[in-house]
Amino acid sequence: MTPERWQQIDELFHSALEHESSERAAFLGRACNGDESLRREVESLIGSHERSESFFEAPAGDIAAELLAGRQAQLAAGQYVGHYQIVSLLGEGGMGEVYLAHDIRLGRQVALKRLPAQFTLDADRVHRIKQEARTASALNHPNIVTIHEIWQADSSHFITTEFIDGETLRQRMVAGRMKLDEVLDVANQIASALAAAHSSGIVHRDIKPENIMIRPDGYVKVLDFGLAKLIEQKNKSFPGLKESADRPNQTTKGMILGTVSYMSPEQAKGEKVDERTDIFSLGVVIYEMIAGQTPFASNSMSETLANLINAEPQPLSHFVANVPDEIQRTVLRMLCKNKDERYETIKNLQKDLRINEKTLKSRSSEIKNSTATLPATRGTGKQTTETRYGFFAATQSTETASRSFARRITHQLNRSWLLFPQLQEAFCFSNGRSKATDLNR
Amino acid sequence: MAHQHMRKERPGHTLQTSALVHEAYVRLVDQKQVQWQNRAHFFGIAAQMMRRILVDHARSRQYAKRGGGARQVSLDAVAIVSEKRAAGVVALDDALISLAAIDQRKSQIVELRFFGGLSIEETATVLAVSPGTVMRDWTLAKAWLRREMAGGE
């Protein structure tokens, strides 16, 4: 097909679509002026256009989960698995489904997690994971959820843990903004759980709001210690990825642990991780509790990747008034891309968190009304700047209104930097000749 | 009712998607010799990578289904709906190659929109054209690809 012909088809296609469907045939008859093959081509494209077809509606990122996941039927209430009877489905996610179940031997309620079928594990690996889970449970720490059992039935792996009657940190954030003292309290309790685990050589690897439970009495419980290791295996059974020839330094060491937004850079790279990955992830969680959004996540997967690689987090003061500098410094230090620049140990972090708490108390009168100024929004997905600042304006006192306005403008500029080339330098791109053209298929 | 261990992860943020992102990230980071010229360049490459990873995976799944990887237990539980998706991704890849021969920009728009997850506006910025142009191209490209993909079945 010549470019001219294609151009002609393109124009006719859109012109025809502007006509009512009843008038299209007549329009095309006139416009094609006897060129039957042109007419057939445009009509067939319009026919294709009108066929309802959802393939393109979901971006590839969304269908990836479907593509890559094996599906298994959910367990029904009343059904028995081993000596557990299913009570109800509590939730499901990337790491499988979680059920409330009744342990008929011990007569107690437990949380029963079934791992997705593709996590087929070799015996050696299961053994090591059990060891680690046992070690974590043996810590008997008030902020660590006890794992009862890891076992296998048919082709599925199950994990039973202590049942916590409470809400996840995600649910807490969706329910409403958190005050800074509450944020620090939760952060301290998580840090305390991590400190205990780290001192026993256990890295959590998957700290995120879904893995943190808050009981009505204020106790924070961290779930799934050591379990993130379960999915490291998956890298080996991800067939499409082995073929690619253009992957220097291909790592098979690691695998994705946790959702992207909470991953440390070294984790995202699949490198070996140590305690400092937990420090980074906790930094993301604290940032989110205060700002109402995570520092690197964005609307598209590409942009999230770009941020993970290049972007520095926006200061917390963009989102909340009167965050003490100390807290800001602590969080930013936790979020350093280079792990050597973060807190070296969780104990060092705890020290600073405690200082932060003191600072906050001493300034309590000053900041009493300036808690996390924005509602937590992550759980509901995207929120427009307008909505967010509608709330912002409503919650600011008049004396801070002008400052709020300035912040609003700055924020909007930051958000729309994509549209302003001069702002792109903030993105740390260097100039230079690209050698990436060989990536074209 | 207690909501213990609720995992209301947003669609697209599941573990499996993370695996995809992980791969793209590693590939991007490993392109050490690449000097990103600008944001648009970055997105273009990222979308290409998403496409390759997904298509590679979909192709290998089809291959496995035909018996090539019959011993891979992990693929046994795959639902039919996913098979259809996998076939769709492969068919789309083939169709996009044909489209690129006729109209490079439309093929790029589909790559950025579908594989890169970019909005109309973002795509327009990356390609330095107006959103209206992207919208028009996207509409025709979808119609053309659908027809092409249906014909290949």
XYZ file of C-alpha atoms in Angstrom:
594
model
C 0.000 0.000 0.000
C 1.326 3.432 -0.879
C 1.494 6.085 1.817
C -0.897 8.211 -0.244
C -3.437 5.424 -0.330
C -3.153 4.889 3.411
C -3.555 8.613 3.995
C -6.709 8.521 1.911
C -8.093 5.616 3.925
C -7.209 7.372 7.166
C -9.074 10.536 6.197
C -12.113 8.739 4.820
C -12.331 6.545 7.888
C -12.571 9.542 10.207
C -14.869 11.512 7.924
C -17.192 8.529 7.666
C -17.251 8.165 11.432
C -18.401 11.770 11.723
C -21.504 10.837 9.744
C -24.495 9.108 11.244
C -24.313 5.410 10.509
C -27.389 5.639 8.311
C -25.656 8.200 6.089
C -22.292 6.513 5.885
C -22.973 4.316 2.894
C -24.122 7.262 0.845
C -21.186 9.364 2.014
C -18.651 6.691 1.144
C -20.305 6.093 -2.203
C -19.795 9.751 -3.061
C -16.356 10.064 -1.546
C -14.900 6.928 -3.095
C -16.272 7.872 -6.486
C -16.295 4.393 -7.932
C -13.104 3.175 -6.259
C -14.609 -0.026 -4.910
C -11.507 -1.371 -3.203
C -11.113 1.888 -1.285
C -14.722 1.731 -0.231
C -14.453 -1.880 0.887
C -11.325 -1.109 2.866
C -12.878 1.815 4.746
C -16.121 -0.066 5.362
C -14.279 -3.020 6.742
C -12.292 -0.794 9.101
C -15.463 0.888 10.300
C -16.996 -2.523 10.850
C -13.982 -3.482 12.916
C -14.176 -0.195 14.808
C -17.781 -0.871 15.768
C -17.252 -4.404 16.896
C -17.129 -4.376 20.626
C -13.779 -5.722 21.650
C -12.204 -5.150 24.987
C -8.703 -6.267 24.164
C -7.258 -2.768 24.076
C -9.269 -1.391 26.949
C -7.034 -2.838 29.634
C -3.411 -1.787 29.309
C -0.881 -4.545 29.116
C 0.195 -3.921 32.687
C -3.237 -4.835 33.923
C -3.547 -7.967 31.878
C -0.057 -9.055 32.808
C -1.281 -10.413 36.108
C -3.868 -12.463 34.318
C -1.327 -13.656 31.811
C 1.286 -14.626 34.283
C -0.880 -16.038 37.019
C -2.265 -19.484 37.280
C -5.817 -19.490 38.526
C -7.270 -21.876 40.999
C -10.790 -22.232 42.322
C -11.510 -20.550 45.638
C -12.164 -22.625 48.698
C -15.778 -22.626 49.858
C -17.020 -21.940 53.377
C -17.432 -25.198 55.263
C -14.843 -27.008 53.151
C -12.067 -28.866 54.959
C -8.384 -28.471 54.176
C -6.313 -30.710 56.381
C -7.629 -30.179 59.878
C -8.916 -26.718 59.083
C -12.436 -25.788 58.141
C -12.873 -22.712 55.962
C -15.049 -20.010 57.518
C -14.781 -17.216 54.976
C -12.534 -15.563 52.441
C -10.738 -12.619 54.007
C -8.980 -11.343 50.941
C -6.825 -12.153 48.000
C -3.813 -10.675 46.363
C -0.604 -11.413 44.604
C 0.470 -13.890 47.214
C -2.678 -15.984 47.127
C -5.927 -16.040 49.019
C -6.354 -15.641 52.744
C -9.189 -17.348 54.593
C -10.499 -17.251 58.092
C -10.492 -20.892 59.157
C -11.241 -22.962 62.200
C -8.561 -25.293 63.489
C -10.669 -28.279 64.524
C -7.839 -29.930 66.409
C -6.985 -27.024 68.632
C -10.369 -25.383 68.502
C -9.111 -21.953 67.536
C -9.470 -19.514 64.704
C -6.562 -19.070 62.347
C -5.750 -17.173 59.186
C -5.137 -19.653 56.390
C -3.189 -18.522 53.373
C -3.048 -20.526 50.187
C -0.181 -19.709 47.864
C -0.783 -19.505 44.126
C -0.222 -22.770 42.335
C 2.787 -21.532 40.396
C 4.868 -21.305 43.551
C 5.959 -24.847 43.272
C 8.705 -25.346 45.753
C 11.356 -27.935 46.174
C 11.647 -29.709 49.484
C 14.917 -28.041 50.373
C 13.473 -24.640 49.867
C 10.356 -25.369 51.884
C 12.601 -26.582 54.642
C 14.605 -23.357 54.695
C 11.491 -21.228 54.614
C 9.979 -23.174 57.474
C 13.161 -22.673 59.426
C 13.037 -18.968 58.937
C 9.323 -18.770 59.703
C 9.926 -20.773 62.846
C 12.761 -18.509 63.884
C 10.564 -15.467 63.336
C 7.722 -16.998 65.313
C 10.074 -18.048 68.061
C 10.959 -14.408 68.611
C 7.614 -14.185 70.322
C 7.631 -10.466 69.807
C 4.433 -8.510 70.489
C 4.617 -6.873 67.061
C 5.223 -10.024 65.042
C 2.400 -12.278 63.916
C 3.001 -15.885 64.856
C 3.176 -18.409 62.050
C 1.730 -21.753 63.119
C 2.415 -23.953 60.160
C 3.552 -24.182 56.576
C 2.233 -27.276 54.896
C 1.197 -28.798 51.631
C -2.027 -30.393 50.471
C -2.324 -31.686 46.934
C -0.369 -29.243 44.849
C -0.930 -26.164 47.004
C 1.081 -24.748 49.830
C -0.685 -23.385 52.874
C 0.422 -21.168 55.701
C -1.544 -20.834 58.890
C -0.937 -17.936 61.212
C -2.351 -16.374 64.287
C -5.646 -14.639 63.518
C -5.594 -10.922 64.248
C -8.859 -9.131 64.725
C -8.053 -5.719 63.387
C -7.524 -3.712 60.244
C -4.585 -3.454 57.893
C -2.585 -0.264 57.725
C -3.977 0.103 54.209
C -7.508 0.122 55.589
C -6.442 2.520 58.312
C -5.047 4.945 55.731
C -8.132 4.707 53.551
C -10.350 5.391 56.560
C -8.837 8.813 57.153
C -5.734 10.857 57.678
C -3.300 9.873 60.343
C -1.891 12.299 62.809
C 1.856 12.555 63.026
C 1.963 11.093 66.515
C -0.036 8.095 65.316
C 2.279 7.754 62.336
C 5.303 7.710 64.603
C 3.665 5.250 66.966
C 2.934 2.814 64.138
C 6.418 3.365 62.681
C 8.019 2.686 66.043
C 6.153 -0.561 66.506
C 7.076 -1.759 63.012
C 10.680 -0.785 63.644
C 10.602 -2.712 66.885
C 9.399 -5.856 65.090
C 12.087 -5.390 62.452
C 14.799 -4.844 65.046
C 13.937 -8.143 66.718
C 13.886 -9.976 63.405
C 17.069 -8.399 62.096
C 18.958 -9.294 65.221
C 18.048 -12.912 64.449
C 19.199 -12.525 60.884
C 15.747 -12.357 59.330
C 14.946 -9.740 56.722
C 11.257 -9.209 56.035
C 11.645 -8.151 52.379
C 8.008 -7.220 51.888
C 7.094 -4.412 54.248
C 3.934 -2.716 52.931
C 0.631 -1.501 54.367
C -1.110 -4.764 53.496
C 1.346 -6.641 55.688
C 0.782 -4.496 58.733
C -2.205 -5.042 60.990
C -3.465 -2.618 63.619
C -5.533 -4.023 66.449
C -8.281 -1.974 68.060
C -6.116 -1.669 71.180
C -3.404 0.030 69.116
C -1.015 -2.895 68.861
C 0.684 -3.150 65.512
C 1.398 -6.613 64.128
C 3.727 -7.268 61.228
C 2.712 -10.235 59.064
C 4.606 -12.679 56.930
C 8.136 -12.536 58.266
C 10.411 -14.551 56.065
C 7.615 -15.473 53.720
C 8.725 -13.162 50.978
C 11.443 -15.714 50.319
C 8.767 -18.059 49.072
C 8.484 -16.204 45.844
C 12.144 -15.821 45.036
C 11.808 -19.182 43.378
C 9.516 -17.743 40.798
C 12.252 -16.182 38.766
C 13.313 -19.605 37.614
C 9.894 -20.466 36.294
C 9.333 -17.330 34.300
C 10.099 -18.847 30.938
C 9.726 -15.907 28.623
C 12.533 -14.097 30.291
C 15.286 -16.575 29.787
C 15.397 -16.120 26.081
C 16.261 -12.467 25.898
C 19.708 -12.046 24.520
C 20.097 -8.383 25.353
C 20.344 -8.770 29.090
C 23.834 -8.288 30.318
C 24.383 -9.165 33.972
C 21.191 -11.110 34.112
C 20.527 -11.867 37.712
C 18.738 -14.993 38.763
C 19.498 -14.357 42.383
C 16.473 -12.433 43.286
C 12.879 -11.998 42.427
C 10.292 -9.467 42.986
C 9.401 -9.142 46.606
C 6.477 -7.052 47.436
C 4.654 -4.634 45.277
C 6.634 -2.257 43.204
C 5.824 0.853 45.168
C 7.492 -0.412 48.321
C 10.521 -2.045 46.792
C 14.003 -0.809 47.444
C 16.082 -0.092 44.353
C 18.363 -3.033 45.077
C 15.343 -5.277 45.376
C 13.960 -3.995 42.107
C 17.253 -4.869 40.510
C 17.039 -8.387 41.857
C 20.226 -7.958 43.858
C 20.963 -9.568 47.159
C 19.186 -7.641 49.903
C 19.952 -7.077 53.564
C 18.234 -5.318 56.472
C 18.500 -2.001 54.696
C 15.830 -3.052 52.194
C 13.355 -3.187 55.093
C 14.500 0.270 56.146
C 13.750 1.602 52.674
C 10.314 -0.058 52.508
C 9.434 1.216 55.958
C 10.485 4.649 54.717
C 7.973 4.344 51.877
C 5.275 3.296 54.348
C 5.991 6.213 56.700
C 6.070 8.597 53.750
C 2.699 7.297 52.635
C 1.171 7.573 56.108
C 2.153 11.239 56.172
C 1.766 12.301 52.539
C -1.173 10.126 51.551
C 0.756 8.730 48.624
C 3.898 6.744 48.069
C 7.010 8.581 46.890
C 7.606 6.770 43.603
C 4.356 5.190 42.445
C 2.667 6.833 39.518
C -0.222 6.401 37.154
C 1.572 4.259 34.644
C 4.010 1.477 35.074
C 6.529 3.258 32.890
C 6.429 6.325 35.049
C 6.769 4.306 38.231
C 9.843 2.718 36.756
C 11.204 6.074 35.761
C 10.691 7.357 39.286
C 12.281 4.326 40.862
C 15.343 4.837 38.757
C 15.684 8.577 38.684
C 13.366 10.596 40.847
C 13.946 11.942 44.309
C 10.893 11.959 46.571
C 9.057 15.220 46.892
C 9.543 16.785 50.297
C 6.802 15.889 52.737
C 6.115 19.584 53.139
C 4.559 19.440 49.677
C 1.729 17.478 51.161
C 1.513 18.428 54.794
C 2.031 21.608 56.691
C 4.470 21.746 59.578
C 6.197 18.422 59.297
C 9.174 18.824 61.613
C 12.447 18.893 59.694
C 13.728 16.010 61.790
C 10.977 13.711 60.568
C 11.545 14.812 57.024
C 15.251 14.104 57.307
C 14.638 10.693 58.841
C 12.266 9.631 56.086
C 14.478 10.941 53.295
C 17.460 9.151 54.744
C 15.464 5.910 54.780
C 14.632 6.469 51.126
C 18.169 6.937 49.833
C 18.654 4.978 46.636
C 22.108 3.925 47.713
C 21.704 1.626 50.687
C 25.005 2.791 52.130
C 23.487 6.222 52.620
C 20.507 4.917 54.583
C 20.462 4.074 58.255
C 22.899 1.276 58.718
C 20.752 -0.597 61.197
C 17.187 -0.445 62.350
C 18.481 0.367 65.836
C 19.966 3.612 64.543
C 16.644 4.381 62.946
C 14.784 3.636 66.167
C 16.972 6.156 67.937
C 15.978 8.853 65.480
C 12.329 7.851 65.522
C 12.309 8.264 69.276
C 13.939 11.663 68.982
C 11.288 12.537 66.401
C 8.564 11.544 68.824
C 10.066 13.764 71.493
C 10.398 16.670 69.109
C 6.820 16.210 68.091
C 5.614 16.196 71.659
C 7.545 19.316 72.509
C 6.020 21.026 69.509
C 2.622 19.514 70.034
C 0.849 22.751 70.710
C 2.212 24.224 67.532
C 1.263 21.372 65.280
C -1.824 20.158 67.005
C -4.028 20.962 64.085
C -1.662 20.328 61.277
C -1.638 16.573 61.147
C -1.460 14.783 57.876
C -3.345 17.424 56.025
C -4.379 15.236 53.197
C -6.567 12.191 53.262
C -4.925 8.892 52.508
C -5.715 8.185 48.928
C -3.771 5.143 47.885
C -6.503 2.662 48.438
C -8.882 4.347 46.089
C -6.338 4.814 43.373
C -5.935 8.012 41.506
C -7.133 11.237 42.880
C -7.082 14.424 40.970
C -5.038 17.343 42.098
C -8.197 19.389 42.186
C -9.943 17.064 44.601
C -6.893 16.855 46.744
C -6.468 20.567 46.962
C -10.152 21.127 47.370
C -9.699 19.289 50.602
C -6.464 21.097 51.264
C -8.079 24.483 50.972
C -10.947 23.428 53.177
C -8.664 22.315 55.953
C -6.261 25.227 55.996
C -6.782 28.127 58.284
C -6.959 31.497 56.607
C -3.502 32.565 57.711
C -1.958 29.630 55.912
C -4.174 29.908 52.891
C -1.699 31.895 50.861
C 1.059 29.455 51.631
C -1.250 26.670 50.670
C -1.897 28.369 47.375
C 1.788 28.694 46.678
C 2.240 25.049 47.456
C -0.633 24.183 45.217
C 0.908 25.964 42.283
C 4.278 24.374 42.910
C 2.676 20.992 43.153
C 0.706 21.382 39.992
C 3.791 22.537 38.190
C 5.581 19.495 39.444
C 2.804 17.274 38.281
C 2.648 18.755 34.854
C 6.356 18.871 34.260
C 5.847 16.291 31.598
C 4.278 19.035 29.586
C 7.055 21.528 30.138
C 10.381 20.652 28.615
C 12.246 23.044 30.863
C 11.101 21.066 33.875
C 12.401 17.847 32.512
C 15.887 18.547 33.692
C 14.551 17.839 37.142
C 14.416 14.306 35.947
C 18.173 13.907 35.933
C 18.476 12.812 32.347
C 21.838 13.306 30.810
C 22.352 14.311 27.270
C 24.155 12.045 24.983
C 23.944 9.829 22.028
C 21.622 6.916 22.387
C 22.792 3.442 21.704
C 19.411 2.035 22.508
C 18.190 1.727 18.971
C 19.183 -1.902 18.865
C 16.274 -2.503 21.190
C 13.933 -2.099 18.300
C 12.482 -5.332 17.214
C -16.329 -8.754 60.983
C -12.623 -8.785 61.061
C -10.746 -7.964 57.930
C -7.542 -9.603 58.756
C -4.865 -9.877 56.153
C -7.001 -8.137 53.598
C -5.049 -7.672 50.458
C -6.871 -5.144 48.474
C -4.077 -4.513 46.104
C -5.003 -2.434 43.175
C -5.273 -4.277 39.910
C -1.982 -4.002 38.163
C -0.075 -4.077 41.391
C -0.179 -7.748 42.018
C 2.855 -9.838 42.407
C 2.680 -11.043 38.841
C 2.666 -7.539 37.512
C 5.561 -6.806 39.792
C 7.464 -9.552 38.067
C 6.899 -7.783 34.793
C 7.986 -4.465 36.203
C 10.955 -6.122 37.768
C 12.073 -7.486 34.451
C 11.598 -4.190 32.689
C 13.486 -2.439 35.450
C 16.400 -4.808 35.270
C 16.552 -4.468 31.535
C 16.427 -0.692 31.764
C 19.018 -0.463 34.461
C 21.224 -2.896 32.626
C 21.272 -0.677 29.582
C 24.253 1.051 31.093
C 25.511 2.337 27.795
C 22.259 4.143 27.137
C 22.203 7.834 27.824
C 18.566 8.737 28.212
C 18.091 11.723 25.988
C 14.871 12.767 27.639
C 11.763 11.488 29.274
C 10.108 10.671 25.962
C 13.022 8.507 25.008
C 12.796 6.691 28.293
C 9.083 5.978 27.865
C 9.585 4.808 24.334
C 12.181 2.274 25.429
C 10.166 1.243 28.483
C 7.104 0.532 26.339
C 9.212 -1.479 23.909
C 10.508 -3.538 26.761
C 7.103 -4.175 28.200
C 6.072 -5.364 24.784
C 9.000 -7.706 24.437
C 8.637 -9.170 27.889
C 4.921 -9.792 27.523
C 5.216 -11.146 24.014
C 8.148 -13.374 24.952
C 6.165 -14.723 27.816
C 3.011 -15.213 25.769
C 4.936 -16.971 23.001
C 6.692 -19.289 25.386
C 3.390 -20.107 26.999
C 1.919 -21.035 23.649
C 4.985 -23.088 22.912
C 4.650 -24.845 26.258
C 1.035 -25.580 25.566
C 1.859 -27.219 22.287
C 4.009 -29.696 24.143
C 7.370 -28.000 24.043
C 7.392 -27.485 27.754
C 5.030 -30.214 28.812
C 7.022 -30.934 31.901
C 6.635 -27.477 33.311
C 4.201 -28.152 36.102
C 3.732 -24.481 36.808
C 1.894 -23.996 33.555
C -0.673 -26.711 34.153
C -3.040 -24.586 36.142
C -3.279 -21.836 33.580
C -6.855 -20.905 32.825
C -8.263 -20.837 29.346
C -8.928 -17.140 29.561
C -5.229 -16.548 30.003
C -4.475 -18.721 26.997
C -6.727 -16.500 24.971
C -4.930 -13.459 26.280
C -1.575 -14.965 25.506
C -2.700 -15.727 21.968
C -4.053 -12.192 21.729
C -0.752 -10.649 22.758
C 1.149 -12.693 20.199
C -1.379 -11.846 17.473
C -1.147 -8.179 18.429
C 2.615 -8.256 18.197
C 2.459 -9.729 14.699
C -0.196 -7.253 13.636
C 1.801 -4.338 15.039
C 4.797 -5.323 12.962
C 2.577 -5.199 9.867
C 1.097 -1.880 10.947
C 4.547 -0.384 11.488
C 5.335 -1.130 7.855
C 2.366 0.967 6.770
C 2.276 3.610 9.480
C 5.114 3.806 11.968
C 3.491 6.433 14.176
C 0.274 4.510 14.691
C 2.240 1.449 15.647
C 4.252 3.513 18.138
C 1.075 4.954 19.598
C -0.276 1.489 20.245
C 3.010 0.471 21.800
C 3.034 3.458 24.145
C -0.657 3.239 24.998
C -1.107 -0.479 25.319
C 2.275 -1.751 26.416
C 3.563 1.399 28.089
C 0.266 2.250 29.766
C 0.501 5.920 28.806
C -2.538 8.164 28.526
C -3.523 9.976 25.344
C -1.917 13.174 26.649
C 1.302 11.485 27.723
C 1.553 9.712 24.390
C 1.060 13.037 22.620
C 3.879 14.578 24.623
C 6.220 11.699 23.975
C 5.609 11.803 20.235
C 5.398 15.598 20.083
C 2.003 15.599 18.361
C -1.377 16.869 19.513
C -3.666 14.754 21.695
C -6.259 14.966 18.932
C -3.853 13.322 16.511
C -3.105 10.577 19.006
C -6.820 10.012 19.521
C -7.463 9.734 15.789
C -4.490 7.485 15.189
C -5.380 5.318 18.152
C -8.941 4.852 16.889
C -7.904 3.819 13.406
C -5.006 1.711 14.636
C -7.299 -0.256 16.933
C -9.803 -0.864 14.124
C -7.029 -1.928 11.772
C -5.372 -4.211 14.344
C -8.634 -5.812 15.387
C -9.372 -6.687 11.803
C -5.867 -7.996 11.271
C -5.962 -10.040 14.465
C -9.386 -11.472 13.668
C -8.190 -12.500 10.227
C -5.267 -14.408 11.622
C -7.385 -16.691 13.775
